[in-house]
Short mmCIF file of C-alpha atoms in Angstrom, two decimals:
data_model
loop_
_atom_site.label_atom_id
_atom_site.label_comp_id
_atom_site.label_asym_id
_atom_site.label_seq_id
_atom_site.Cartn_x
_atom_site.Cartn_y
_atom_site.Cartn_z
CA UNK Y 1 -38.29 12.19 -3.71
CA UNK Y 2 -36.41 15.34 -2.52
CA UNK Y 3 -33.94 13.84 0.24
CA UNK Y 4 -30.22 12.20 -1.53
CA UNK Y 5 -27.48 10.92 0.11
CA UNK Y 6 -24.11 10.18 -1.15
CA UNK Y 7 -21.01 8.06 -0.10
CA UNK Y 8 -17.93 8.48 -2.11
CA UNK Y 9 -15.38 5.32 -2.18
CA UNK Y 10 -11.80 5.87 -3.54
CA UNK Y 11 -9.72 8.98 -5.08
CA UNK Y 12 -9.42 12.41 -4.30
CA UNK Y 13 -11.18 12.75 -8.25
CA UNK Y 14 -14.14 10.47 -7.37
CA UNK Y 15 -14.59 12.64 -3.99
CA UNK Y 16 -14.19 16.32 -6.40
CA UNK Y 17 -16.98 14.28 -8.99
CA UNK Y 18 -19.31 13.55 -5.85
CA UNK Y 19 -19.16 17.07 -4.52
CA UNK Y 20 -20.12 18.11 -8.31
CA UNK Y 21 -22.98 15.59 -8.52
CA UNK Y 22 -24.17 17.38 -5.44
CA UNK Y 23 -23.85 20.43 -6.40
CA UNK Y 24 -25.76 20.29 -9.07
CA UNK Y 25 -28.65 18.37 -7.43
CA UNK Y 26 -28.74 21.17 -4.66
CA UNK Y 27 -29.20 23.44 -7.70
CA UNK Y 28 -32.23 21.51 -8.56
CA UNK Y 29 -34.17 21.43 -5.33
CA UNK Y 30 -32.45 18.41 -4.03
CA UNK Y 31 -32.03 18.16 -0.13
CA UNK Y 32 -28.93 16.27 1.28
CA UNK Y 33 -29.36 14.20 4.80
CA UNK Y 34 -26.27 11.82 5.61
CA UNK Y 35 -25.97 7.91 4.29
CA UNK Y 36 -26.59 7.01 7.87
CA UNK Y 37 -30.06 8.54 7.82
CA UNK Y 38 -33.43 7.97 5.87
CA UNK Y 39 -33.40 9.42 2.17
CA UNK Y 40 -35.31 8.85 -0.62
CA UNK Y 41 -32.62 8.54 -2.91
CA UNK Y 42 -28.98 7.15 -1.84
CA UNK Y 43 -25.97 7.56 -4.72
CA UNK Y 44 -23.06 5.42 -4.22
CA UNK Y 45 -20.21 6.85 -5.90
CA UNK Y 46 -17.77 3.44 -6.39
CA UNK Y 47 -14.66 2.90 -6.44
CA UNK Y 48 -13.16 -0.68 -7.70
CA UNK Y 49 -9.61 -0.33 -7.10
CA UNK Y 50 -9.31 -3.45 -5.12
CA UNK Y 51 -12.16 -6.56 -4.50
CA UNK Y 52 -12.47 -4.67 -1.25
CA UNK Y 53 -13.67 -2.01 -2.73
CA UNK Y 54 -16.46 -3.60 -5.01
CA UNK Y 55 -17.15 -5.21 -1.40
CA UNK Y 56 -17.82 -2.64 0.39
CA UNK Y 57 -20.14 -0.87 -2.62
CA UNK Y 58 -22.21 -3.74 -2.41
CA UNK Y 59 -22.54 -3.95 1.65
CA UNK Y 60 -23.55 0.12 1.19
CA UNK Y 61 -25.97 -0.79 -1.36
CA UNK Y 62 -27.45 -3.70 0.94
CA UNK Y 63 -27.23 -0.91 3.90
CA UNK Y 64 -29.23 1.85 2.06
CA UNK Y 65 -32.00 -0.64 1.24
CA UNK Y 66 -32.37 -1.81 4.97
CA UNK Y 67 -32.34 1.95 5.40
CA UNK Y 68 -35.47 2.97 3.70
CA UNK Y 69 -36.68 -0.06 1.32
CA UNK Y 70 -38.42 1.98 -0.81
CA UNK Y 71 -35.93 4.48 -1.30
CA UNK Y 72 -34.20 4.67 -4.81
CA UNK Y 73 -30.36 3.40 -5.41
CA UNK Y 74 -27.62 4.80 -7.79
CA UNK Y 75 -24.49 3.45 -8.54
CA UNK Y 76 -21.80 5.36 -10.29
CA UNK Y 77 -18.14 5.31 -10.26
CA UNK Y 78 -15.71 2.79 -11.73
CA UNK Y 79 -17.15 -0.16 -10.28
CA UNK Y 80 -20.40 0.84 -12.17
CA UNK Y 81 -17.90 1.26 -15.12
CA UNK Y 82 -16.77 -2.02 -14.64
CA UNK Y 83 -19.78 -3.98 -13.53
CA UNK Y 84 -22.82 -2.45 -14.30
CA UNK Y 85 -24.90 -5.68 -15.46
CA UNK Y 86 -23.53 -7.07 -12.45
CA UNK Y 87 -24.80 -4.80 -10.27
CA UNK Y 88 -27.66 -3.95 -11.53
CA UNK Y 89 -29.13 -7.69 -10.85
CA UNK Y 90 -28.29 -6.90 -6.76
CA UNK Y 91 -31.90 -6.08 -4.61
CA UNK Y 92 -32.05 -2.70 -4.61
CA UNK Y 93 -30.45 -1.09 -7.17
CA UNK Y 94 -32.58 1.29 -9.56
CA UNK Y 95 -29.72 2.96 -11.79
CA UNK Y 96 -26.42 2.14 -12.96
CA UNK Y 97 -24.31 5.26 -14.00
CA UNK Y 98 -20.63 4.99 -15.90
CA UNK Y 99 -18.46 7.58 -15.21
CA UNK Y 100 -19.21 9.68 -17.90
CA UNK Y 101 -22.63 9.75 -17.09
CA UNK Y 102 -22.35 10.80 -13.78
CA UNK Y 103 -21.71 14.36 -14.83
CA UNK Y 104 -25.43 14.34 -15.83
CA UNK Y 105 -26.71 13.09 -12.69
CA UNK Y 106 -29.54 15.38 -12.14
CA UNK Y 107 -31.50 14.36 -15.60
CA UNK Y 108 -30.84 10.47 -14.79
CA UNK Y 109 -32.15 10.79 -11.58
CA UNK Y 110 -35.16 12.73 -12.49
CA UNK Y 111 -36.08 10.21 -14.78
CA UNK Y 112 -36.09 7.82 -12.23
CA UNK Y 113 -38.69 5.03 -13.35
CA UNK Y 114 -39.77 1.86 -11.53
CA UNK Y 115 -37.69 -0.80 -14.10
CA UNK Y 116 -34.12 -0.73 -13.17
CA UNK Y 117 -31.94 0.35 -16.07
CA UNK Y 118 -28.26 0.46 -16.61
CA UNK Y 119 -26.52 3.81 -18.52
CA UNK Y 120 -23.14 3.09 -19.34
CA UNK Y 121 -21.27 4.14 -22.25
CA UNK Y 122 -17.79 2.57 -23.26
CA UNK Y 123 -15.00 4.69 -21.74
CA UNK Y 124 -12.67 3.23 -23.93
CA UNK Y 125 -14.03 5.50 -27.19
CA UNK Y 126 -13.66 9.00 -25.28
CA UNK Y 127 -10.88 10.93 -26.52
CA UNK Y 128 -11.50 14.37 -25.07
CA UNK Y 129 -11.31 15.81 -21.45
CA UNK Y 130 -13.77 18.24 -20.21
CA UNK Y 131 -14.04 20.50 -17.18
CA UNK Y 132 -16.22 19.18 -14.30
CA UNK Y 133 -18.23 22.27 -13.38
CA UNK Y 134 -17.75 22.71 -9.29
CA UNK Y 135 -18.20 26.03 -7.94
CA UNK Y 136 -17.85 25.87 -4.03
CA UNK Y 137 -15.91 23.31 -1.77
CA UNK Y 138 -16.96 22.71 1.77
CA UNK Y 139 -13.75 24.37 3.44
CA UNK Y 140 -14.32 27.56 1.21
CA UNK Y 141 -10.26 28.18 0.92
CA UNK Y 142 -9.07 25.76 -1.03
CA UNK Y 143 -10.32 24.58 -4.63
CA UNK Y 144 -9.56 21.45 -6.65
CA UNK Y 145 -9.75 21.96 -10.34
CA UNK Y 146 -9.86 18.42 -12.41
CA UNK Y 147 -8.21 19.18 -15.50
CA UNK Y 148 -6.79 15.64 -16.90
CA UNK Y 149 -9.07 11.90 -16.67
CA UNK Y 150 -8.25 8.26 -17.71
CA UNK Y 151 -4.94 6.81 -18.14
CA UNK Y 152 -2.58 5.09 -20.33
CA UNK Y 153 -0.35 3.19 -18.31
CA UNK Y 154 -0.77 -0.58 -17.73
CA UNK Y 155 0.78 -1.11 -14.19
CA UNK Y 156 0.41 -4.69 -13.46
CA UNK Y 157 -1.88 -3.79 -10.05
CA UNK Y 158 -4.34 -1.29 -11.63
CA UNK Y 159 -7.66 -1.55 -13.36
CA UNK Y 160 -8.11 2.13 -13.83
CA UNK Y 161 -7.08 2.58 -17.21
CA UNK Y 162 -10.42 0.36 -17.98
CA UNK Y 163 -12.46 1.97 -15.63
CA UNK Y 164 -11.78 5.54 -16.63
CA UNK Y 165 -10.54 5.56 -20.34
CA UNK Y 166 -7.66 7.03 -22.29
CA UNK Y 167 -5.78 9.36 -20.72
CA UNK Y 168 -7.60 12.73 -22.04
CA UNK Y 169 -6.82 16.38 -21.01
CA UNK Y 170 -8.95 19.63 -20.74
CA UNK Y 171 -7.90 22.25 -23.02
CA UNK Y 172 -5.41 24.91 -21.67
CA UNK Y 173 -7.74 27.97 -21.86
CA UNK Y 174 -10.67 25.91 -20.20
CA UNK Y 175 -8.20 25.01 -17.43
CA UNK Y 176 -7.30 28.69 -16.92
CA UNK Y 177 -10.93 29.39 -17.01
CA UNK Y 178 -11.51 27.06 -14.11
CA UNK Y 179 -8.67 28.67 -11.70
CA UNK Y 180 -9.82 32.05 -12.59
CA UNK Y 181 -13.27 31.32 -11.96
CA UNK Y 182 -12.54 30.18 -8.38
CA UNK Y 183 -10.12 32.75 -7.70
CA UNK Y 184 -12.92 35.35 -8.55
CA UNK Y 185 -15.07 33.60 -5.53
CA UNK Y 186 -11.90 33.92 -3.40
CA UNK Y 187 -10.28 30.66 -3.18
CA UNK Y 188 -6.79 31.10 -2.14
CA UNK Y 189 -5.33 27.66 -3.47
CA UNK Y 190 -6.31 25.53 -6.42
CA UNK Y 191 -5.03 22.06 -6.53
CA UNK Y 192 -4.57 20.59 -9.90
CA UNK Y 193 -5.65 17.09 -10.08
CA UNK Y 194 -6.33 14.07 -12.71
CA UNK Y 195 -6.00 10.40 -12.48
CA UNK Y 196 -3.07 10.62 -14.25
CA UNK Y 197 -1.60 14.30 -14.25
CA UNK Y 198 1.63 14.64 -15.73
CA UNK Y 199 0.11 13.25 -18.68
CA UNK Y 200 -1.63 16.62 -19.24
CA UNK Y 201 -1.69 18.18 -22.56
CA UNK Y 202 -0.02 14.83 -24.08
CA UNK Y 203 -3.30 13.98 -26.04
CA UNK Y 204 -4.11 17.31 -27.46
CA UNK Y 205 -3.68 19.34 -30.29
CA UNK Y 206 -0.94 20.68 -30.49
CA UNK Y 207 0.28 18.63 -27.49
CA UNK Y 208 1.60 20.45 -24.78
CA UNK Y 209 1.93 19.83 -21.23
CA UNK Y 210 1.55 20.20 -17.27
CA UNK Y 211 4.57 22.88 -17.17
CA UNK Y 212 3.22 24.81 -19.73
CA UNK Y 213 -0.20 24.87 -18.07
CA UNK Y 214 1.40 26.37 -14.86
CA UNK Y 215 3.94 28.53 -16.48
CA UNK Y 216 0.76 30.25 -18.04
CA UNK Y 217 -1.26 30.39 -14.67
CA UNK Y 218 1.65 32.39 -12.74
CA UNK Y 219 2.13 34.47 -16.15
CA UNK Y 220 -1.86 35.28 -16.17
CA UNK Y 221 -1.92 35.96 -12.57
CA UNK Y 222 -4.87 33.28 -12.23
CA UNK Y 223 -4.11 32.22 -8.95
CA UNK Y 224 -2.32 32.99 -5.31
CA UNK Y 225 -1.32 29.55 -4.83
CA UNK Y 226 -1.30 26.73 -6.94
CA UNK Y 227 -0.30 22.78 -5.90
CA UNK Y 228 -0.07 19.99 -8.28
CA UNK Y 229 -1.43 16.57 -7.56
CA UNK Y 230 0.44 13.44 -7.96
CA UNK Y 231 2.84 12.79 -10.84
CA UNK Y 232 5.00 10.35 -11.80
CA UNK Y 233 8.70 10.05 -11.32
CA UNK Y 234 9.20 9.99 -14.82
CA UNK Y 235 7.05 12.95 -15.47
CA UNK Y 236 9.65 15.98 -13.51
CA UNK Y 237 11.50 16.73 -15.78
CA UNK Y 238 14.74 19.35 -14.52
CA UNK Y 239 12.74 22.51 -16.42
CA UNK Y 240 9.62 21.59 -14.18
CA UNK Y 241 11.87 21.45 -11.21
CA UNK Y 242 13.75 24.85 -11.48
CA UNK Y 243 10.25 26.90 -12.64
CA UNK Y 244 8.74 25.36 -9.52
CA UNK Y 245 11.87 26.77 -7.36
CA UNK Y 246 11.65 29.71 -8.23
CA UNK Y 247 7.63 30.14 -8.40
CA UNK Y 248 5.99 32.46 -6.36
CA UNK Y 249 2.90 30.88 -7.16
CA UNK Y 250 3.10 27.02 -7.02
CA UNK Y 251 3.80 25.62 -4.00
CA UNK Y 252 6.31 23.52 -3.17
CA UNK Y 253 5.00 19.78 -2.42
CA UNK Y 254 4.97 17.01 -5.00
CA UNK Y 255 3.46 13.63 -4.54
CA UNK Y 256 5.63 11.27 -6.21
CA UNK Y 257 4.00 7.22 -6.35
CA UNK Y 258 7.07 5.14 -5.52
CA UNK Y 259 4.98 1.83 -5.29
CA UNK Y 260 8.63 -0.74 -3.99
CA UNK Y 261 12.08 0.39 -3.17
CA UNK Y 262 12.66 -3.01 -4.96
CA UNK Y 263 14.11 -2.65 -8.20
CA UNK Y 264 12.49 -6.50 -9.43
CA UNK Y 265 9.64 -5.21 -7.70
CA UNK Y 266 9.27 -2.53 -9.97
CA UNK Y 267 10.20 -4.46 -12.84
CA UNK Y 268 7.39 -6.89 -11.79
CA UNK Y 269 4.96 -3.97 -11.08
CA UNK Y 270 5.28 -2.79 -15.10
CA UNK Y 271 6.26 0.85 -13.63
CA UNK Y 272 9.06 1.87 -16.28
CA UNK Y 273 11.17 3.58 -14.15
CA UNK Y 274 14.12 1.78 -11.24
CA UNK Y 275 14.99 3.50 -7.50
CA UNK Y 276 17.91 5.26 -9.18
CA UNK Y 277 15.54 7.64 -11.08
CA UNK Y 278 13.23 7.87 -8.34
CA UNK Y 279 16.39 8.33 -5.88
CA UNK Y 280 17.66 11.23 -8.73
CA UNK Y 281 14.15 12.74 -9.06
CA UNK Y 282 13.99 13.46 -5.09
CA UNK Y 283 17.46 14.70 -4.48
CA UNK Y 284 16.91 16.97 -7.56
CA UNK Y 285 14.21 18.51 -5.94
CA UNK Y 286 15.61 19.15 -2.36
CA UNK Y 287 18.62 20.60 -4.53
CA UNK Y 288 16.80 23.31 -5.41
CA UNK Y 289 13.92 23.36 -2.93
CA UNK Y 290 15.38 22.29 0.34
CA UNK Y 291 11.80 22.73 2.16
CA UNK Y 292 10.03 20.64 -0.19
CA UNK Y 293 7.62 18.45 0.93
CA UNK Y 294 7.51 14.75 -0.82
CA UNK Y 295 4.97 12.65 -0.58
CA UNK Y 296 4.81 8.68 -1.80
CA UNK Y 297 2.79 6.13 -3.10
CA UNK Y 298 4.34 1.99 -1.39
CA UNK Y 299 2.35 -1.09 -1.77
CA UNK Y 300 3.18 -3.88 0.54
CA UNK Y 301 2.83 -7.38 -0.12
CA UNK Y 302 2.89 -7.02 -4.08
CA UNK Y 303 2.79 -10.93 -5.65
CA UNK Y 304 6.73 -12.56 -5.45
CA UNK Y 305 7.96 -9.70 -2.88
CA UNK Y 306 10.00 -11.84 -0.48
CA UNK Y 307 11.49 -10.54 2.70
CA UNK Y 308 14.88 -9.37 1.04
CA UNK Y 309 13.01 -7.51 -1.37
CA UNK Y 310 10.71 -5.62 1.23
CA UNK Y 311 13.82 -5.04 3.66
CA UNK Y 312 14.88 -2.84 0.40
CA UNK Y 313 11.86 -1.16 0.22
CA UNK Y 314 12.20 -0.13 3.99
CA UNK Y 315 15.98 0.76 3.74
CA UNK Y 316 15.69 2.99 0.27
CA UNK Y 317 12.40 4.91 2.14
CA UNK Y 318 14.57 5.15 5.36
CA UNK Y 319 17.38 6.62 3.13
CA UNK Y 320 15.14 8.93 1.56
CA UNK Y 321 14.27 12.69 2.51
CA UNK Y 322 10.57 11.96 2.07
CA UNK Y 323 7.70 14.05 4.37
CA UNK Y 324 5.32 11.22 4.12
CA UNK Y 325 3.48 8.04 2.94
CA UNK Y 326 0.46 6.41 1.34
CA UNK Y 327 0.69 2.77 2.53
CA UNK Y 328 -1.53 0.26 0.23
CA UNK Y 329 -1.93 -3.43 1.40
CA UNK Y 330 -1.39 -5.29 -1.76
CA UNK Y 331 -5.16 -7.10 -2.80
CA UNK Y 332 -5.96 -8.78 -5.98
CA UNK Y 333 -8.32 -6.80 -8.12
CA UNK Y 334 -9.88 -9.70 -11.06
CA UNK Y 335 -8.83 -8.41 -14.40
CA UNK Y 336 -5.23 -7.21 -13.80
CA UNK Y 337 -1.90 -9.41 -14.51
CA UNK Y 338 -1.40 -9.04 -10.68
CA UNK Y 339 -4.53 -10.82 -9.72
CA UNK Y 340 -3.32 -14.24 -11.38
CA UNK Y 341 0.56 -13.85 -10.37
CA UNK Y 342 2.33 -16.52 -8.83
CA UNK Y 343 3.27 -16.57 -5.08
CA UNK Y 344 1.09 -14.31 -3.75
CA UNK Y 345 2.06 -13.12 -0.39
CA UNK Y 346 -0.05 -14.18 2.61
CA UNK Y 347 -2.53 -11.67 4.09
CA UNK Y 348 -0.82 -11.85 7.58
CA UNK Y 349 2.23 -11.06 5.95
CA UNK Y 350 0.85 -8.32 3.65
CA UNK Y 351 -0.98 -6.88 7.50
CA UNK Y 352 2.72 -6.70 9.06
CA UNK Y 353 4.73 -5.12 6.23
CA UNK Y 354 1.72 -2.82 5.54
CA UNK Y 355 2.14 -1.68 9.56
CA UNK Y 356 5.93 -1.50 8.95
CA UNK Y 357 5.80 1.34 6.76
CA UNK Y 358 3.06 2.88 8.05
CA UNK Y 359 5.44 3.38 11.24
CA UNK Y 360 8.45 4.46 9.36
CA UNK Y 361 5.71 6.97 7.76
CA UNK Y 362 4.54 8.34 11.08
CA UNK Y 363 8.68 8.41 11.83
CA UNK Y 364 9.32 10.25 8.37
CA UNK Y 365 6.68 13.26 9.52
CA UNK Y 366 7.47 13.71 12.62
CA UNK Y 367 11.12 14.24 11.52
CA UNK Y 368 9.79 16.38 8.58
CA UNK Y 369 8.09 18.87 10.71
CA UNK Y 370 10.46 19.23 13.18
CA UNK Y 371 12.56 21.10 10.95
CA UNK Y 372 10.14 24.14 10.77
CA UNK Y 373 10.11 24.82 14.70
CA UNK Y 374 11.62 28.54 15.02
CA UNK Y 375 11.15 29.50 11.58
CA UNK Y 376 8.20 30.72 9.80
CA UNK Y 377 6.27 29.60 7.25
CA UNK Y 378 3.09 30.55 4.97
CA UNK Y 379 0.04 29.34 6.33
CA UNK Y 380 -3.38 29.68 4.37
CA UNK Y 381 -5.78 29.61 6.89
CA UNK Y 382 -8.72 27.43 6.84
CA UNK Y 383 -11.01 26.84 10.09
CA UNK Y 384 -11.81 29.04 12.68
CA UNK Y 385 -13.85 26.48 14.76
CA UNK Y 386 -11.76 24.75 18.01
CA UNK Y 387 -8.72 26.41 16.79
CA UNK Y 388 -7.66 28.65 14.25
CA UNK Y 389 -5.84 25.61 11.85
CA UNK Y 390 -4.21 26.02 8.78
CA UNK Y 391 -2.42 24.76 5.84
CA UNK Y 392 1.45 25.68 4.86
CA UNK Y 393 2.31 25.77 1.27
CA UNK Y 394 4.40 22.60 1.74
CA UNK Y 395 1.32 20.74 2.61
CA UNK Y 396 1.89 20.90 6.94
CA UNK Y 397 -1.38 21.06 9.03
CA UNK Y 398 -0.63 24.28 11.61
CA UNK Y 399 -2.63 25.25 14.47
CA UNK Y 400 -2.22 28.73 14.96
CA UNK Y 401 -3.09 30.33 18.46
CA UNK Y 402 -4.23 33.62 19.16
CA UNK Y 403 -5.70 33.52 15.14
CA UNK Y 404 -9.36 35.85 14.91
CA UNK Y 405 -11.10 36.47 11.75
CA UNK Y 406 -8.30 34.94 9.16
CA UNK Y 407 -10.37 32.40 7.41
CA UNK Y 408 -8.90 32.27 3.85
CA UNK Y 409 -5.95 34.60 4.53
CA UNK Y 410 -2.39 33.58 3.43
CA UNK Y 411 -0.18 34.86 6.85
CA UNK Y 412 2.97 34.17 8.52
CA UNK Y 413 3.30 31.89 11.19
CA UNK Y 414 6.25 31.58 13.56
CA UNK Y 415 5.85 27.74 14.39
CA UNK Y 416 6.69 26.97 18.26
CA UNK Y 417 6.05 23.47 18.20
CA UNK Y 418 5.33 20.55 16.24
CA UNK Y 419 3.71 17.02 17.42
CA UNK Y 420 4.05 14.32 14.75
CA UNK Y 421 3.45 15.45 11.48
CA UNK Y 422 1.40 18.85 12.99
CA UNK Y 423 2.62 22.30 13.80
CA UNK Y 424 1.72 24.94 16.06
CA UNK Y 425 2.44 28.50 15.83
CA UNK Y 426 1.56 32.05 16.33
CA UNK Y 427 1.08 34.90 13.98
CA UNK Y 428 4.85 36.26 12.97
CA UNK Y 429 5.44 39.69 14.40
CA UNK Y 430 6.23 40.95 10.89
CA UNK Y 431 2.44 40.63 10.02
#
């Protein structure tokens, strides 16, 4: 029972924990063959976000079983979290992980018996972060480094903070470990990331926090290029806005969840914070990083949002100098205030609005990238295959032409063109 395949449903942390999982069953002998083929053992890594979600976990565990019947199935993720007795009664299924379980993957799975068997500890009880140990990534340039898990915010939509725990923070020193580790393999950029990250440092002792943690990676000298993950509005603070301006090491893109443009919205939503801070927040940052690329978080179709309330959503975005969008159609996950809400908004109205902002997203990147034709900008470069593409420090996709042997070299790039939200350029005569 040598051949595993894994599928990954949700975040950007589940996808880091699935790339650690296989990691460490490569380590151990373990051969990896795609979900769509034959394997003896297929891991579903879940997500449970959304009923969709816990949907489609259970259509891949009823498509690895039509697969190779006698093949082994794990579930682990945050639907195993949340469900594991649930699950583990569905055809199939040989091993329900929680998420702290998952990190020891390889001695679960090697104890694989023949009675089905559930392993899931309660989250809730955790209190201290750890470092998932990831040494390679599978475009070799740029590294995401986990260093904050679980949550303590109770937005009306979400059922993470019960999937994933208290909101619980790797200690400083083990987070500059981590960078410095994959700088020493040659990673270029680390990404910090968490499930809630400007919570960092909040929980520990002493307490300190996400600033602190960078101001000490540019001090050390850790890393070439650093980008932080998503934080919340609330979270950027003026200090963490002028270090990050003038920064020669952290890059200058924040991802800032905006969720309505609706003030009652908001209030409905539980998300502590109105547009006018948001609206502050942003223009604080252009301020003193003009180039900076913003990225945000919009549900559509939340429960009560009527067609006034929406139309503010799409004006305030309009009105806003952001570089692009994560749209979420609005869908009831059981367990969550939102779920049981009165007037929930019709699916074919949820579709539409959902569509609406996607298009004023694809508007807000092409305008975005516009900007940077003639000028030149910092590209780190990642592929060489079909193009020599790349990645700027404020998060734009470049192709580069006339690019040989640069793979995981920072250079400058005179862009010549861009095409929605993508560049193209050539190598800056000053190289």
């Amino acid at each position: 029972m040598k051949r595993i395949a894994i599928t990954t449903l949700g975040c950007k942390i589940n996808q880091f924990e699935s790339a650690a999982m296989t990691e460490a069953l490569e380590q151990n002998g373990y051969s990896f063959v795609p979900f769509t083929e034959t394997a003896d053992i297929y891991v579903i890594n879940s997500c449970t976000v959304t009923a969709k979600t816990d949907a489609e976990s259970r259509r891949l565990i009823r498509r690895a079983t039509r697969m190779n019947p006698e093949a082994r199935v794990v579930i682990t993720g945050c639907y195993a979290q949340m469900a594991g007795d649930e699950l583990l009664k569905l055809p199939g299924v040989n091993l329900i992980l929680g998420n702290s379980e998952k990190k020891d993957i390889v001695g679960f799975i090697k104890g694989l018996g023949d009675e089905p068997q559930a392993v899931v500890s309660d989250i809730s009880q955790q209190r201290t972060g750890e470092r998932t140990q990831l040494e390679s990534f599978a475009e070799h340039t740029r590294a995401f480094l986990q260093v904050q898990n679980g949550c303590d915010a109770r937005c009306a939509y979400c059922i993470v903070p019960y999937a994933r725990g208290a909101s619980r923070s790797v200690a400083p020193q083990e987070a500059l470990d981590g960078m410095a580790a994959f700088s020493a393999k040659g990673f270029q950029e680390i990404v910090l990331t968490g499930i809630h990250l400007g919570a960092y440092g909040l929980d520990l002792d002493p307490p300190t926090d996400l600033l602190a943690l960078m101001r000490e990676a540019e001090r050390q000298g850790v890393v070439r290029r650093l980008r932080v993950g998503s934080v919340e509005p609330t979270e950027v603070a003026p200090e963490m806005i002028a270090f990050m301006a003038g920064s020669g090491v952290v890059c200058p893109h924040l991802h800032l969840p905006l969720q309505s443009g609706s003030d009652g919205v908001l209030t409905r939503m539980n998300r502590g914070y109105d547009t006018a801070l948001f609206r502050s927040v942003v223009e604080a940052l252009v301020a003193a990083m003009p180039d900076v690329s913003i990225g945000s978080d919009v549900i559509a179709g939340f429960p009560g949002e009527t067609d006034q309330e929406f139309q503010e959503t799409l004006s305030f975005i309009e009105s806003l100098p952001l570089a692009y969008l994560h749209v979420f159609p609005f869908s009831q996950r059981p367990g969550t205030p939102a779920a049981t809400m009165a007037a929930q908004v019709h699916p074919r109205v949820i579709k539409e609005r959902a569509e609406a902002l996607r298009i004023l997203s694809e508007k807000k990147k092409t305008e975005y990238a516009a900007r940077f034709v003639g000028r030149e900008l910092q590209v780190l470069v990642q592929k060489d295959e079909g193009g020599r593409k790349g990645l700027s420090r404020n998060y734009l996709p470049v192709l580069i032409e006339e690019c040989e042997g640069l793979v995981n070299q920072e250079v400058g790039v005179l862009i010549t063109a861009a095409s929605g939200g993508e560049l193209t350029g050539k190598l800056a005569a000053t190289r």
